[in-house]
């Protein structure tokens, strides 16, 4: 009924044909974050040092006492146990007995969690209730190799993951099928996209049910009234595959720490002249030795001599005009500057008022 053409796109620059399910999500279909404190055992001498991590020793004693083992009067010296924080995201509509992935991160001075096993750990939500229990072998992507004079670390060996390591014990109450009004939230807020989503849904429901059911509320929210004689799940399954033209604001994102520059397709630059060059300063120290006259009472001395030379070998003036993304990128490349230079140029263009976009610095 609704198809996307496989030929060349005829959409204006900056607009992309996408399904509603890819650019928006249901307000009721949200994740819930879980967190817990547990122990990872079975480490090959890479666990917490109990002197620097007293909470690990307390946890070991509490675990053994729960298992019926008395630990009074003894001091543990185990190096194969590490205290960890366990986190997980509980998906929506998940039921009791389902399994989810969990992340395990060391909170002590353990050097690696490789080869360890997470002991049964309750996972709580923000309301303090236990919703899942995690346990299983920890998979670590990094490793550490250490000798007497050198240490090599690849990745992060103190954090790992337990696939399907948590079992849901309590489901979050959800009455999705009883909802008469569905709320869509756009992942990237935009008024134009919200209006197009509402129009696409209304065009479909007018043909399918003979009524208009969608209304845009703001740049992020679209509300849909569910027609009668159809379930909420079936109705949204029909609506989420409708194709709309998503829009995005003109934006330039700059990360000065890594030199990353992301330029949106709607970015425009007015015609400007740019001068950019690398200033090279060369300082040469050439001290001179001064000798006194023969048979005089003078002393040999060193006279300092410094030569300073400044030049701009790559200085040039270029005219930059960016009516579209391709022209803008090719114009910046013609300047022959590195990413740090492009960042300075874009900031200067923004200060001059010639950058028709939002400049975001990270």
PDB file of N, CA and C in Angstrom, residues 65-136:
ATOM      1  N   UNK A  65      28.125 -15.736  55.093  1.00  0.00           N
ATOM      2  CA  UNK A  65      27.183 -15.908  56.196  1.00  0.00           C
ATOM      3  C   UNK A  65      25.791 -16.265  55.676  1.00  0.00           C
ATOM      4  N   UNK A  66      25.409 -15.693  54.531  1.00  0.00           N
ATOM      5  CA  UNK A  66      24.114 -16.053  53.943  1.00  0.00           C
ATOM      6  C   UNK A  66      24.104 -17.501  53.462  1.00  0.00           C
ATOM      7  N   UNK A  67      25.283 -18.029  53.146  1.00  0.00           N
ATOM      8  CA  UNK A  67      25.386 -19.419  52.719  1.00  0.00           C
ATOM      9  C   UNK A  67      25.587 -20.370  53.896  1.00  0.00           C
ATOM     10  N   UNK A  68      25.587 -19.826  55.121  1.00  0.00           N
ATOM     11  CA  UNK A  68      25.704 -20.672  56.299  1.00  0.00           C
ATOM     12  C   UNK A  68      27.119 -20.975  56.713  1.00  0.00           C
ATOM     13  N   UNK A  69      28.089 -20.167  56.304  1.00  0.00           N
ATOM     14  CA  UNK A  69      29.495 -20.390  56.638  1.00  0.00           C
ATOM     15  C   UNK A  69      29.933 -19.292  57.587  1.00  0.00           C
ATOM     16  N   UNK A  70      30.428 -19.659  58.774  1.00  0.00           N
ATOM     17  CA  UNK A  70      30.879 -18.687  59.768  1.00  0.00           C
ATOM     18  C   UNK A  70      32.257 -18.179  59.393  1.00  0.00           C
ATOM     19  N   UNK A  71      32.448 -16.849  59.481  1.00  0.00           N
ATOM     20  CA  UNK A  71      33.736 -16.239  59.114  1.00  0.00           C
ATOM     21  C   UNK A  71      34.297 -15.404  60.248  1.00  0.00           C
ATOM     22  N   UNK A  72      33.828 -15.555  61.471  1.00  0.00           N
ATOM     23  CA  UNK A  72      34.312 -14.755  62.580  1.00  0.00           C
ATOM     24  C   UNK A  72      35.732 -15.155  62.964  1.00  0.00           C
ATOM     25  N   UNK A  73      36.534 -14.133  63.261  1.00  0.00           N
ATOM     26  CA  UNK A  73      37.887 -14.383  63.732  1.00  0.00           C
ATOM     27  C   UNK A  73      38.895 -14.638  62.655  1.00  0.00           C
ATOM     28  N   UNK A  74      38.522 -14.634  61.411  1.00  0.00           N
ATOM     29  CA  UNK A  74      39.466 -14.881  60.326  1.00  0.00           C
ATOM     30  C   UNK A  74      39.612 -13.648  59.458  1.00  0.00           C
ATOM     31  N   UNK A  75      40.711 -13.569  58.750  1.00  0.00           N
ATOM     32  CA  UNK A  75      40.961 -12.459  57.828  1.00  0.00           C
ATOM     33  C   UNK A  75      41.170 -13.044  56.444  1.00  0.00           C
ATOM     34  N   UNK A  76      40.404 -12.549  55.487  1.00  0.00           N
ATOM     35  CA  UNK A  76      40.491 -13.065  54.119  1.00  0.00           C
ATOM     36  C   UNK A  76      41.642 -12.404  53.383  1.00  0.00           C
ATOM     37  N   UNK A  77      42.327 -13.165  52.566  1.00  0.00           N
ATOM     38  CA  UNK A  77      43.426 -12.646  51.754  1.00  0.00           C
ATOM     39  C   UNK A  77      43.237 -13.040  50.293  1.00  0.00           C
ATOM     40  N   UNK A  78      41.998 -13.265  49.906  1.00  0.00           N
ATOM     41  CA  UNK A  78      41.724 -13.723  48.544  1.00  0.00           C
ATOM     42  C   UNK A  78      41.972 -12.602  47.541  1.00  0.00           C
ATOM     43  N   UNK A  79      42.549 -12.950  46.381  1.00  0.00           N
ATOM     44  CA  UNK A  79      42.777 -11.996  45.295  1.00  0.00           C
ATOM     45  C   UNK A  79      41.975 -12.377  44.062  1.00  0.00           C
ATOM     46  N   UNK A  80      41.028 -13.269  44.227  1.00  0.00           N
ATOM     47  CA  UNK A  80      40.242 -13.713  43.074  1.00  0.00           C
ATOM     48  C   UNK A  80      38.794 -13.229  43.141  1.00  0.00           C
ATOM     49  N   UNK A  81      38.537 -12.184  43.925  1.00  0.00           N
ATOM     50  CA  UNK A  81      37.195 -11.633  44.072  1.00  0.00           C
ATOM     51  C   UNK A  81      37.259 -10.134  43.815  1.00  0.00           C
ATOM     52  N   UNK A  82      36.250  -9.608  43.112  1.00  0.00           N
ATOM     53  CA  UNK A  82      36.179  -8.178  42.820  1.00  0.00           C
ATOM     54  C   UNK A  82      34.754  -7.690  43.035  1.00  0.00           C
ATOM     55  N   UNK A  83      34.628  -6.534  43.677  1.00  0.00           N
ATOM     56  CA  UNK A  83      33.324  -5.894  43.842  1.00  0.00           C
ATOM     57  C   UNK A  83      32.976  -5.145  42.556  1.00  0.00           C
ATOM     58  N   UNK A  84      31.738  -5.277  42.104  1.00  0.00           N
ATOM     59  CA  UNK A  84      31.330  -4.701  40.828  1.00  0.00           C
ATOM     60  C   UNK A  84      29.960  -4.039  40.971  1.00  0.00           C
ATOM     61  N   UNK A  85      29.705  -3.123  40.060  1.00  0.00           N
ATOM     62  CA  UNK A  85      28.386  -2.526  39.897  1.00  0.00           C
ATOM     63  C   UNK A  85      27.786  -3.102  38.623  1.00  0.00           C
ATOM     64  N   UNK A  86      26.569  -3.615  38.726  1.00  0.00           N
ATOM     65  CA  UNK A  86      25.875  -4.255  37.612  1.00  0.00           C
ATOM     66  C   UNK A  86      24.756  -3.332  37.141  1.00  0.00           C
ATOM     67  N   UNK A  87      24.718  -3.043  35.848  1.00  0.00           N
ATOM     68  CA  UNK A  87      23.686  -2.180  35.277  1.00  0.00           C
ATOM     69  C   UNK A  87      23.004  -2.903  34.123  1.00  0.00           C
ATOM     70  N   UNK A  88      21.759  -2.525  33.866  1.00  0.00           N
ATOM     71  CA  UNK A  88      20.991  -3.138  32.786  1.00  0.00           C
ATOM     72  C   UNK A  88      19.855  -2.211  32.402  1.00  0.00           C
ATOM     73  N   UNK A  89      19.371  -2.363  31.181  1.00  0.00           N
ATOM     74  CA  UNK A  89      18.189  -1.678  30.690  1.00  0.00           C
ATOM     75  C   UNK A  89      17.077  -2.707  30.512  1.00  0.00           C
ATOM     76  N   UNK A  90      15.982  -2.482  31.196  1.00  0.00           N
ATOM     77  CA  UNK A  90      14.840  -3.386  31.127  1.00  0.00           C
ATOM     78  C   UNK A  90      13.914  -2.912  30.011  1.00  0.00           C
ATOM     79  N   UNK A  91      13.783  -3.667  28.921  1.00  0.00           N
ATOM     80  CA  UNK A  91      12.968  -3.228  27.783  1.00  0.00           C
ATOM     81  C   UNK A  91      11.492  -3.139  28.157  1.00  0.00           C
ATOM     82  N   UNK A  92      10.713  -2.404  27.375  1.00  0.00           N
ATOM     83  CA  UNK A  92       9.274  -2.322  27.650  1.00  0.00           C
ATOM     84  C   UNK A  92       8.560  -3.624  27.316  1.00  0.00           C
ATOM     85  N   UNK A  93       7.468  -3.860  27.990  1.00  0.00           N
ATOM     86  CA  UNK A  93       6.583  -5.001  27.771  1.00  0.00           C
ATOM     87  C   UNK A  93       7.259  -6.345  28.056  1.00  0.00           C
ATOM     88  N   UNK A  94       8.389  -6.347  28.759  1.00  0.00           N
ATOM     89  CA  UNK A  94       9.049  -7.598  29.085  1.00  0.00           C
ATOM     90  C   UNK A  94       8.310  -8.258  30.241  1.00  0.00           C
ATOM     91  N   UNK A  95       8.224  -9.583  30.206  1.00  0.00           N
ATOM     92  CA  UNK A  95       7.468 -10.330  31.200  1.00  0.00           C
ATOM     93  C   UNK A  95       8.400 -11.126  32.104  1.00  0.00           C
ATOM     94  N   UNK A  96       7.865 -11.581  33.206  1.00  0.00           N
ATOM     95  CA  UNK A  96       8.641 -12.361  34.157  1.00  0.00           C
ATOM     96  C   UNK A  96       9.162 -13.636  33.506  1.00  0.00           C
ATOM     97  N   UNK A  97      10.440 -13.930  33.740  1.00  0.00           N
ATOM     98  CA  UNK A  97      11.080 -15.101  33.148  1.00  0.00           C
ATOM     99  C   UNK A  97      11.925 -14.797  31.933  1.00  0.00           C
ATOM    100  N   UNK A  98      11.787 -13.612  31.365  1.00  0.00           N
ATOM    101  CA  UNK A  98      12.606 -13.229  30.215  1.00  0.00           C
ATOM    102  C   UNK A  98      14.028 -12.921  30.663  1.00  0.00           C
ATOM    103  N   UNK A  99      14.950 -12.955  29.719  1.00  0.00           N
ATOM    104  CA  UNK A  99      16.356 -12.689  30.003  1.00  0.00           C
ATOM    105  C   UNK A  99      16.803 -11.423  29.285  1.00  0.00           C
ATOM    106  N   UNK A 100      17.678 -10.654  29.941  1.00  0.00           N
ATOM    107  CA  UNK A 100      18.250  -9.443  29.357  1.00  0.00           C
ATOM    108  C   UNK A 100      19.752  -9.439  29.599  1.00  0.00           C
ATOM    109  N   UNK A 101      20.469  -8.648  28.812  1.00  0.00           N
ATOM    110  CA  UNK A 101      21.915  -8.509  28.975  1.00  0.00           C
ATOM    111  C   UNK A 101      22.217  -7.547  30.124  1.00  0.00           C
ATOM    112  N   UNK A 102      23.350  -7.766  30.769  1.00  0.00           N
ATOM    113  CA  UNK A 102      23.778  -6.887  31.856  1.00  0.00           C
ATOM    114  C   UNK A 102      25.239  -6.504  31.646  1.00  0.00           C
ATOM    115  N   UNK A 103      25.605  -5.312  32.149  1.00  0.00           N
ATOM    116  CA  UNK A 103      26.972  -4.802  32.106  1.00  0.00           C
ATOM    117  C   UNK A 103      27.561  -4.848  33.503  1.00  0.00           C
ATOM    118  N   UNK A 104      28.830  -5.240  33.585  1.00  0.00           N
ATOM    119  CA  UNK A 104      29.524  -5.392  34.861  1.00  0.00           C
ATOM    120  C   UNK A 104      30.758  -4.500  34.843  1.00  0.00           C
ATOM    121  N   UNK A 105      30.906  -3.651  35.875  1.00  0.00           N
ATOM    122  CA  UNK A 105      32.037  -2.726  35.965  1.00  0.00           C
ATOM    123  C   UNK A 105      32.643  -2.792  37.354  1.00  0.00           C
ATOM    124  N   UNK A 106      33.969  -2.879  37.417  1.00  0.00           N
ATOM    125  CA  UNK A 106      34.664  -2.968  38.700  1.00  0.00           C
ATOM    126  C   UNK A 106      34.612  -1.631  39.420  1.00  0.00           C
ATOM    127  N   UNK A 107      34.457  -1.668  40.745  1.00  0.00           N
ATOM    128  CA  UNK A 107      34.455  -0.447  41.548  1.00  0.00           C
ATOM    129  C   UNK A 107      35.603  -0.423  42.546  1.00  0.00           C
ATOM    130  N   UNK A 108      36.451  -1.439  42.531  1.00  0.00           N
ATOM    131  CA  UNK A 108      37.630  -1.478  43.386  1.00  0.00           C
ATOM    132  C   UNK A 108      38.894  -1.310  42.572  1.00  0.00           C
ATOM    133  N   UNK A 109      39.989  -1.890  43.045  1.00  0.00           N
ATOM    134  CA  UNK A 109      41.276  -1.789  42.353  1.00  0.00           C
ATOM    135  C   UNK A 109      41.641  -3.070  41.619  1.00  0.00           C
ATOM    136  N   UNK A 110      40.632  -3.844  41.201  1.00  0.00           N
ATOM    137  CA  UNK A 110      40.893  -5.047  40.411  1.00  0.00           C
ATOM    138  C   UNK A 110      41.517  -4.656  39.077  1.00  0.00           C
ATOM    139  N   UNK A 111      42.415  -5.463  38.584  1.00  0.00           N
ATOM    140  CA  UNK A 111      43.096  -5.176  37.324  1.00  0.00           C
ATOM    141  C   UNK A 111      42.415  -5.804  36.125  1.00  0.00           C
ATOM    142  N   UNK A 112      41.611  -6.842  36.323  1.00  0.00           N
ATOM    143  CA  UNK A 112      40.920  -7.484  35.209  1.00  0.00           C
ATOM    144  C   UNK A 112      39.787  -8.352  35.752  1.00  0.00           C
ATOM    145  N   UNK A 113      38.701  -8.404  34.970  1.00  0.00           N
ATOM    146  CA  UNK A 113      37.567  -9.278  35.288  1.00  0.00           C
ATOM    147  C   UNK A 113      37.504 -10.492  34.376  1.00  0.00           C
ATOM    148  N   UNK A 114      38.549 -10.720  33.587  1.00  0.00           N
ATOM    149  CA  UNK A 114      38.555 -11.833  32.646  1.00  0.00           C
ATOM    150  C   UNK A 114      38.508 -13.162  33.388  1.00  0.00           C
ATOM    151  N   UNK A 115      37.633 -14.046  32.928  1.00  0.00           N
ATOM    152  CA  UNK A 115      37.515 -15.368  33.511  1.00  0.00           C
ATOM    153  C   UNK A 115      36.670 -15.424  34.763  1.00  0.00           C
ATOM    154  N   UNK A 116      36.078 -14.292  35.188  1.00  0.00           N
ATOM    155  CA  UNK A 116      35.299 -14.273  36.411  1.00  0.00           C
ATOM    156  C   UNK A 116      33.844 -14.634  36.186  1.00  0.00           C
ATOM    157  N   UNK A 117      33.164 -14.923  37.279  1.00  0.00           N
ATOM    158  CA  UNK A 117      31.746 -15.278  37.263  1.00  0.00           C
ATOM    159  C   UNK A 117      31.008 -14.377  38.240  1.00  0.00           C
ATOM    160  N   UNK A 118      29.962 -13.756  37.762  1.00  0.00           N
ATOM    161  CA  UNK A 118      29.151 -12.896  38.613  1.00  0.00           C
ATOM    162  C   UNK A 118      28.239 -13.752  39.483  1.00  0.00           C
ATOM    163  N   UNK A 119      28.304 -13.523  40.790  1.00  0.00           N
ATOM    164  CA  UNK A 119      27.440 -14.240  41.730  1.00  0.00           C
ATOM    165  C   UNK A 119      26.067 -13.560  41.745  1.00  0.00           C
ATOM    166  N   UNK A 120      25.041 -14.330  42.057  1.00  0.00           N
ATOM    167  CA  UNK A 120      23.667 -13.860  42.005  1.00  0.00           C
ATOM    168  C   UNK A 120      23.521 -12.474  42.619  1.00  0.00           C
ATOM    169  N   UNK A 121      23.088 -11.523  41.779  1.00  0.00           N
ATOM    170  CA  UNK A 121      23.011 -10.126  42.174  1.00  0.00           C
ATOM    171  C   UNK A 121      21.613  -9.588  41.898  1.00  0.00           C
ATOM    172  N   UNK A 122      20.900  -9.085  42.894  1.00  0.00           N
ATOM    173  CA  UNK A 122      19.593  -8.473  42.639  1.00  0.00           C
ATOM    174  C   UNK A 122      19.763  -7.102  41.977  1.00  0.00           C
ATOM    175  N   UNK A 123      18.898  -6.808  41.029  1.00  0.00           N
ATOM    176  CA  UNK A 123      18.926  -5.544  40.303  1.00  0.00           C
ATOM    177  C   UNK A 123      17.669  -4.751  40.636  1.00  0.00           C
ATOM    178  N   UNK A 124      17.861  -3.518  41.085  1.00  0.00           N
ATOM    179  CA  UNK A 124      16.756  -2.685  41.529  1.00  0.00           C
ATOM    180  C   UNK A 124      16.552  -1.516  40.576  1.00  0.00           C
ATOM    181  N   UNK A 125      15.333  -0.989  40.586  1.00  0.00           N
ATOM    182  CA  UNK A 125      14.998   0.201  39.814  1.00  0.00           C
ATOM    183  C   UNK A 125      15.002   1.411  40.733  1.00  0.00           C
ATOM    184  N   UNK A 126      14.569   2.564  40.193  1.00  0.00           N
ATOM    185  CA  UNK A 126      14.594   3.792  40.987  1.00  0.00           C
ATOM    186  C   UNK A 126      13.629   3.740  42.157  1.00  0.00           C
ATOM    187  N   UNK A 127      12.611   2.897  42.104  1.00  0.00           N
ATOM    188  CA  UNK A 127      11.652   2.800  43.202  1.00  0.00           C
ATOM    189  C   UNK A 127      12.124   1.883  44.324  1.00  0.00           C
ATOM    190  N   UNK A 128      13.323   1.292  44.185  1.00  0.00           N
ATOM    191  CA  UNK A 128      13.878   0.432  45.217  1.00  0.00           C
ATOM    192  C   UNK A 128      13.428  -1.006  45.166  1.00  0.00           C
ATOM    193  N   UNK A 129      12.579  -1.371  44.224  1.00  0.00           N
ATOM    194  CA  UNK A 129      12.089  -2.744  44.110  1.00  0.00           C
ATOM    195  C   UNK A 129      13.021  -3.568  43.216  1.00  0.00           C
ATOM    196  N   UNK A 130      13.108  -4.861  43.492  1.00  0.00           N
ATOM    197  CA  UNK A 130      13.935  -5.776  42.702  1.00  0.00           C
ATOM    198  C   UNK A 130      13.120  -6.249  41.498  1.00  0.00           C
ATOM    199  N   UNK A 131      13.670  -6.026  40.294  1.00  0.00           N
ATOM    200  CA  UNK A 131      12.990  -6.424  39.070  1.00  0.00           C
ATOM    201  C   UNK A 131      13.724  -7.530  38.317  1.00  0.00           C
ATOM    202  N   UNK A 132      14.978  -7.778  38.648  1.00  0.00           N
ATOM    203  CA  UNK A 132      15.731  -8.816  37.945  1.00  0.00           C
ATOM    204  C   UNK A 132      16.851  -9.312  38.848  1.00  0.00           C
ATOM    205  N   UNK A 133      17.377 -10.488  38.517  1.00  0.00           N
ATOM    206  CA  UNK A 133      18.506 -11.083  39.221  1.00  0.00           C
ATOM    207  C   UNK A 133      19.531 -11.501  38.183  1.00  0.00           C
ATOM    208  N   UNK A 134      20.788 -11.055  38.378  1.00  0.00           N
ATOM    209  CA  UNK A 134      21.843 -11.335  37.412  1.00  0.00           C
ATOM    210  C   UNK A 134      22.866 -12.321  37.934  1.00  0.00           C
ATOM    211  N   UNK A 135      23.345 -13.173  37.028  1.00  0.00           N
ATOM    212  CA  UNK A 135      24.377 -14.148  37.362  1.00  0.00           C
ATOM    213  C   UNK A 135      24.907 -14.742  36.069  1.00  0.00           C
ATOM    214  N   UNK A 136      26.212 -15.064  36.050  1.00  0.00           N
ATOM    215  CA  UNK A 136      26.787 -15.704  34.873  1.00  0.00           C
ATOM    216  C   UNK A 136      28.234 -15.317  34.647  1.00  0.00           C
TER     217      UNK A 136
END
